[in-house]
PDB file of C-alpha atoms in Angstrom:
ATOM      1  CA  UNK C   1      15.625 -19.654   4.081  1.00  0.00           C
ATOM      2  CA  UNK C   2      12.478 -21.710   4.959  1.00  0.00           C
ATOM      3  CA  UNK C   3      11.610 -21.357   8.538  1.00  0.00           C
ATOM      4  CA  UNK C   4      13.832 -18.449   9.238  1.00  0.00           C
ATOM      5  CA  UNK C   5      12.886 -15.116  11.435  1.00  0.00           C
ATOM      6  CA  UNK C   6      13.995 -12.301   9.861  1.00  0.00           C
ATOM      7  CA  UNK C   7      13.450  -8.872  12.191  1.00  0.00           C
ATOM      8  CA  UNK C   8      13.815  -5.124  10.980  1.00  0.00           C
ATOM      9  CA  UNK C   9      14.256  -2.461  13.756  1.00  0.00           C
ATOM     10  CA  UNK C  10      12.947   1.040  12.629  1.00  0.00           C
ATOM     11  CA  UNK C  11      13.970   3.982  14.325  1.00  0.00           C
ATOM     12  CA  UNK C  12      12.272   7.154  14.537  1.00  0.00           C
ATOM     13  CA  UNK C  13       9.246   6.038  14.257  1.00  0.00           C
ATOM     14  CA  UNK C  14       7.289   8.935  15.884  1.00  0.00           C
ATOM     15  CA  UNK C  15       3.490   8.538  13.744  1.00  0.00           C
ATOM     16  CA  UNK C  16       1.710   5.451  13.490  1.00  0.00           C
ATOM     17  CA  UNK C  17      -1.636   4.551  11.957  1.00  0.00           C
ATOM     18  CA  UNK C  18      -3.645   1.532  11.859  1.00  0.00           C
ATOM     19  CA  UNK C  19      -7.001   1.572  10.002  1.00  0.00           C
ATOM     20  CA  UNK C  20      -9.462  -1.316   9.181  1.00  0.00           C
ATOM     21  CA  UNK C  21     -12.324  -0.013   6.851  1.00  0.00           C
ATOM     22  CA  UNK C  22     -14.388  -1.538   3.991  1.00  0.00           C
ATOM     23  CA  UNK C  23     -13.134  -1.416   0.352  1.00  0.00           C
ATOM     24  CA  UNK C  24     -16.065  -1.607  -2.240  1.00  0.00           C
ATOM     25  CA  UNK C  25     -15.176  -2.565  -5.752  1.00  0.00           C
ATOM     26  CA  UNK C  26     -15.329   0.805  -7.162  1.00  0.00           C
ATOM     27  CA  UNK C  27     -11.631   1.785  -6.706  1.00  0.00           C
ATOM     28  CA  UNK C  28     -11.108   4.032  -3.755  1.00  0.00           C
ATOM     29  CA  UNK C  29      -7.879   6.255  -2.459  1.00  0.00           C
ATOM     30  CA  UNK C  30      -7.035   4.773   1.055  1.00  0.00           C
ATOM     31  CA  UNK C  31      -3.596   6.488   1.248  1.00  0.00           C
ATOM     32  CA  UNK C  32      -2.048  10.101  -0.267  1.00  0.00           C
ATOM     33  CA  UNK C  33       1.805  10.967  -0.298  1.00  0.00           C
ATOM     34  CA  UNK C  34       2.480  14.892  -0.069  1.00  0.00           C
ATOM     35  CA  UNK C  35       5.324  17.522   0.662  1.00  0.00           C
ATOM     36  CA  UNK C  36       3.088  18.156   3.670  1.00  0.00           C
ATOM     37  CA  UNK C  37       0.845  15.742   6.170  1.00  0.00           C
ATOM     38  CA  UNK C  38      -2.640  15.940   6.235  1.00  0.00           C
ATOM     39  CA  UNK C  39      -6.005  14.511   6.783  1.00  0.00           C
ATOM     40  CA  UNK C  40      -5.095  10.922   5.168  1.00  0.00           C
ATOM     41  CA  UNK C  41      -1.847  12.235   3.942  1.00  0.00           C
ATOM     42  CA  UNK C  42       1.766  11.655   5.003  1.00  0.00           C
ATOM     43  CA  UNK C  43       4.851  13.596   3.993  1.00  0.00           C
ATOM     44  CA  UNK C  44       6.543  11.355   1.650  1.00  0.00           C
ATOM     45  CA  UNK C  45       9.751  11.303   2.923  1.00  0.00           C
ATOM     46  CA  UNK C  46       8.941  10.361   6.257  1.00  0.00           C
ATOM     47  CA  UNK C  47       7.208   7.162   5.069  1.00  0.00           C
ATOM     48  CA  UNK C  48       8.979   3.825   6.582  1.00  0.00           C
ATOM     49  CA  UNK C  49       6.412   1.353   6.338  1.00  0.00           C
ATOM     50  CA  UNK C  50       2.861  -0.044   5.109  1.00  0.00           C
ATOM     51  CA  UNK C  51       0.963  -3.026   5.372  1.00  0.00           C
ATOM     52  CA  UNK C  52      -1.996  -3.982   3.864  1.00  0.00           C
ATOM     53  CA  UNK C  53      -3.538  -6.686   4.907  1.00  0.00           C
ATOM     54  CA  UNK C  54      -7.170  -8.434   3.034  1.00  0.00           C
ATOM     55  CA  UNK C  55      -9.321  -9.407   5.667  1.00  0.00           C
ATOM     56  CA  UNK C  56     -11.736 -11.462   3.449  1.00  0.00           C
ATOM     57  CA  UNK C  57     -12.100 -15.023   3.329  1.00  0.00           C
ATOM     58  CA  UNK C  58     -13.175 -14.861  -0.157  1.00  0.00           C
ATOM     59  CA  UNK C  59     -12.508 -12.089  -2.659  1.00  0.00           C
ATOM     60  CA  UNK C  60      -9.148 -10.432  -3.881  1.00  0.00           C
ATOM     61  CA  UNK C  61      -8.281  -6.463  -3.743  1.00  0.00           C
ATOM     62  CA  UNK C  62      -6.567  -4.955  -6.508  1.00  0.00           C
ATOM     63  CA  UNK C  63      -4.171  -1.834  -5.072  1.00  0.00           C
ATOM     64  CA  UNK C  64      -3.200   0.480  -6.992  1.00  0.00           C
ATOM     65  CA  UNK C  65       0.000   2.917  -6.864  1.00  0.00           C
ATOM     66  CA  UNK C  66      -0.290   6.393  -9.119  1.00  0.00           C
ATOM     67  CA  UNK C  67       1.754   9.180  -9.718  1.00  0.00           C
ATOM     68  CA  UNK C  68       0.434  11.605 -11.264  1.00  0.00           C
ATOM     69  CA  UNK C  69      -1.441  10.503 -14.120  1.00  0.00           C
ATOM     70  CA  UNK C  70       1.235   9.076 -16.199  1.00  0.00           C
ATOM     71  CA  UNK C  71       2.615   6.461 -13.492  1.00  0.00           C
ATOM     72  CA  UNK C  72       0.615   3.981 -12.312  1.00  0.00           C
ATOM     73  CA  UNK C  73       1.521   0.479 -10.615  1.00  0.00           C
ATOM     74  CA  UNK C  74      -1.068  -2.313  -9.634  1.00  0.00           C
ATOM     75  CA  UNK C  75      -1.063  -5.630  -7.674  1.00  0.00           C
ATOM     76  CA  UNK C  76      -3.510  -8.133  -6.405  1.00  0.00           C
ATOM     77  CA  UNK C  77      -3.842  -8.741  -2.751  1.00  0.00           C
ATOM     78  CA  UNK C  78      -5.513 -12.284  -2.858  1.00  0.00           C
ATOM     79  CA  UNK C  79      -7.825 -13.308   0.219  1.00  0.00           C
ATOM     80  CA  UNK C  80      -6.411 -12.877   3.829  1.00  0.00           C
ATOM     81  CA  UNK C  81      -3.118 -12.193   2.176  1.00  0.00           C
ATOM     82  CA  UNK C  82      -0.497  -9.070   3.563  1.00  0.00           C
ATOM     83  CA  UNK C  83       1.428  -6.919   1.397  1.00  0.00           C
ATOM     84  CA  UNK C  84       4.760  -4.264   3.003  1.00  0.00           C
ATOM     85  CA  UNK C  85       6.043  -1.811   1.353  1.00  0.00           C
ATOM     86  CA  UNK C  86       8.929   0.417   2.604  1.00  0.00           C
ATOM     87  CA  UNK C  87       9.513   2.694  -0.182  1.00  0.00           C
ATOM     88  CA  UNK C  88       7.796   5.066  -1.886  1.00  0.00           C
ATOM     89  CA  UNK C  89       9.385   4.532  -5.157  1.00  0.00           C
ATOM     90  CA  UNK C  90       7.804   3.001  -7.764  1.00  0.00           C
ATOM     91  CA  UNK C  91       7.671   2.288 -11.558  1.00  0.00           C
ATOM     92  CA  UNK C  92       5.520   1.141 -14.389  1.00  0.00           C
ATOM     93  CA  UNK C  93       5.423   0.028 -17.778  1.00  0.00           C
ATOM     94  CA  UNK C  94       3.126  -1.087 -20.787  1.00  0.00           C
ATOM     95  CA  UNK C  95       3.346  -3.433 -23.797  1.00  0.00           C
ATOM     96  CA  UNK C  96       6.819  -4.274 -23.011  1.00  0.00           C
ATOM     97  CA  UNK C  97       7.991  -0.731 -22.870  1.00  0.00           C
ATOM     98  CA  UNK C  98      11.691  -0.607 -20.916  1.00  0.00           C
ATOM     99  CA  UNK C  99      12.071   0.441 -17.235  1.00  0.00           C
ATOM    100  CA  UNK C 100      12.716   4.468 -17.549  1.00  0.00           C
ATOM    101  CA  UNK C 101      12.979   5.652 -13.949  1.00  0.00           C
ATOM    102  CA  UNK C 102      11.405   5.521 -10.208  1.00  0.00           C
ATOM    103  CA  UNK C 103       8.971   8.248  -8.929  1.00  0.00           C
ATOM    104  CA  UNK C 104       7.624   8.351  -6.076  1.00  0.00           C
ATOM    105  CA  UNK C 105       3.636   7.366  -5.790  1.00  0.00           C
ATOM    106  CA  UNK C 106       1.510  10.248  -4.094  1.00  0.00           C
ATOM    107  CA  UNK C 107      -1.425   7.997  -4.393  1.00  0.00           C
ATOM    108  CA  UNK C 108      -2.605   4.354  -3.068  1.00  0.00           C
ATOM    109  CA  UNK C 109      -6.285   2.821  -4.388  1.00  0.00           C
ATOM    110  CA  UNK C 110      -8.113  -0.372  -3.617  1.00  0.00           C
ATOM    111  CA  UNK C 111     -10.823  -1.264  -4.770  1.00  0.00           C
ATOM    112  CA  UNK C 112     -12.697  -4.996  -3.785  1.00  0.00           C
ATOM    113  CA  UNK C 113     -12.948  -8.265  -6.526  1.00  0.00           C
ATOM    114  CA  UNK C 114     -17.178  -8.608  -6.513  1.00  0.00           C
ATOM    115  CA  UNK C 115     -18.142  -7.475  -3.143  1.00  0.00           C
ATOM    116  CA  UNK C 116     -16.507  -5.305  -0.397  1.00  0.00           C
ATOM    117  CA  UNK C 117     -14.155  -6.394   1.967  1.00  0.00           C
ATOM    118  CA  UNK C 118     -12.728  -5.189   4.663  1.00  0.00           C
ATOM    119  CA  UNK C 119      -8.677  -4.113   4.882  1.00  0.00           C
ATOM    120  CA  UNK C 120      -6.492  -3.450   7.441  1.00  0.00           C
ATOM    121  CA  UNK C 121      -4.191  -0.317   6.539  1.00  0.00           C
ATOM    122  CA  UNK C 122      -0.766   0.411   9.245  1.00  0.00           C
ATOM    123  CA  UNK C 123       1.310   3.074   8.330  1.00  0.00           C
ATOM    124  CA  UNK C 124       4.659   4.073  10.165  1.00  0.00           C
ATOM    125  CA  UNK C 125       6.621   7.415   9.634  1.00  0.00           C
ATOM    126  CA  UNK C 126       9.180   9.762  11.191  1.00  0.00           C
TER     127      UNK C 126
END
């Protein structure tokens, strides 16, 4: 509906991150999904919520979701654009090749257009 408010209540949030740092155009990991949390790291079943957010006025960043080396999912974030994501799950395909399954990503990448930019990175988990 155009012009609608749509709001999502989360409970249990008990970790929260917000991060703005600069993405150069070689592609960088700015997120890891684990069993276990760590430095950068969250356990991935306790992931509720991201947002990424491009902070440039110009130039697009391409993210990029990987499991593994076999799984791998990318989108463009154009110019002072957001993207959420409340799931884990994801899937990829080549050449046409039919949907097989959903695995969970333990890996998010950015990396900038022709120059760096900046992001903003939130994270919420219980």
């Amino acid at each position: 509906q155009v012009g609608s408010k749509i709001v999502q209540q989360i409970g249990g949030i008990n970790e929260a991150s917000r991060r703005i740092f600069s993405v150069s155009t070689a592609e960088t990991e700015i997120l890891a999904l684990s069993s276990s949390a760590g430095a950068g790291t969250y356990v991935t079943s306790n992931l509720q919520y991201i947002r990424v957010t491009n902070l440039d006025d110009t130039n697009f960043v391409r993210l990029t979701f990987a499991s593994g080396s076999l799984n791998r999912y990318d989108m463009k974030l154009p110019a002072k654009r957001t993207a959420i994501f409340t799931s884990p799950s994801i899937s990829g395909s080549a050449g046409g090749d039919a949907f097989g399954s959903f695995v969970d990503f333990d890996s998010m990448k950015a990396a900038a257009d022709t120059a760096a930019v900046d992001i903003e990175l939130f994270v919420a988990s219980t």
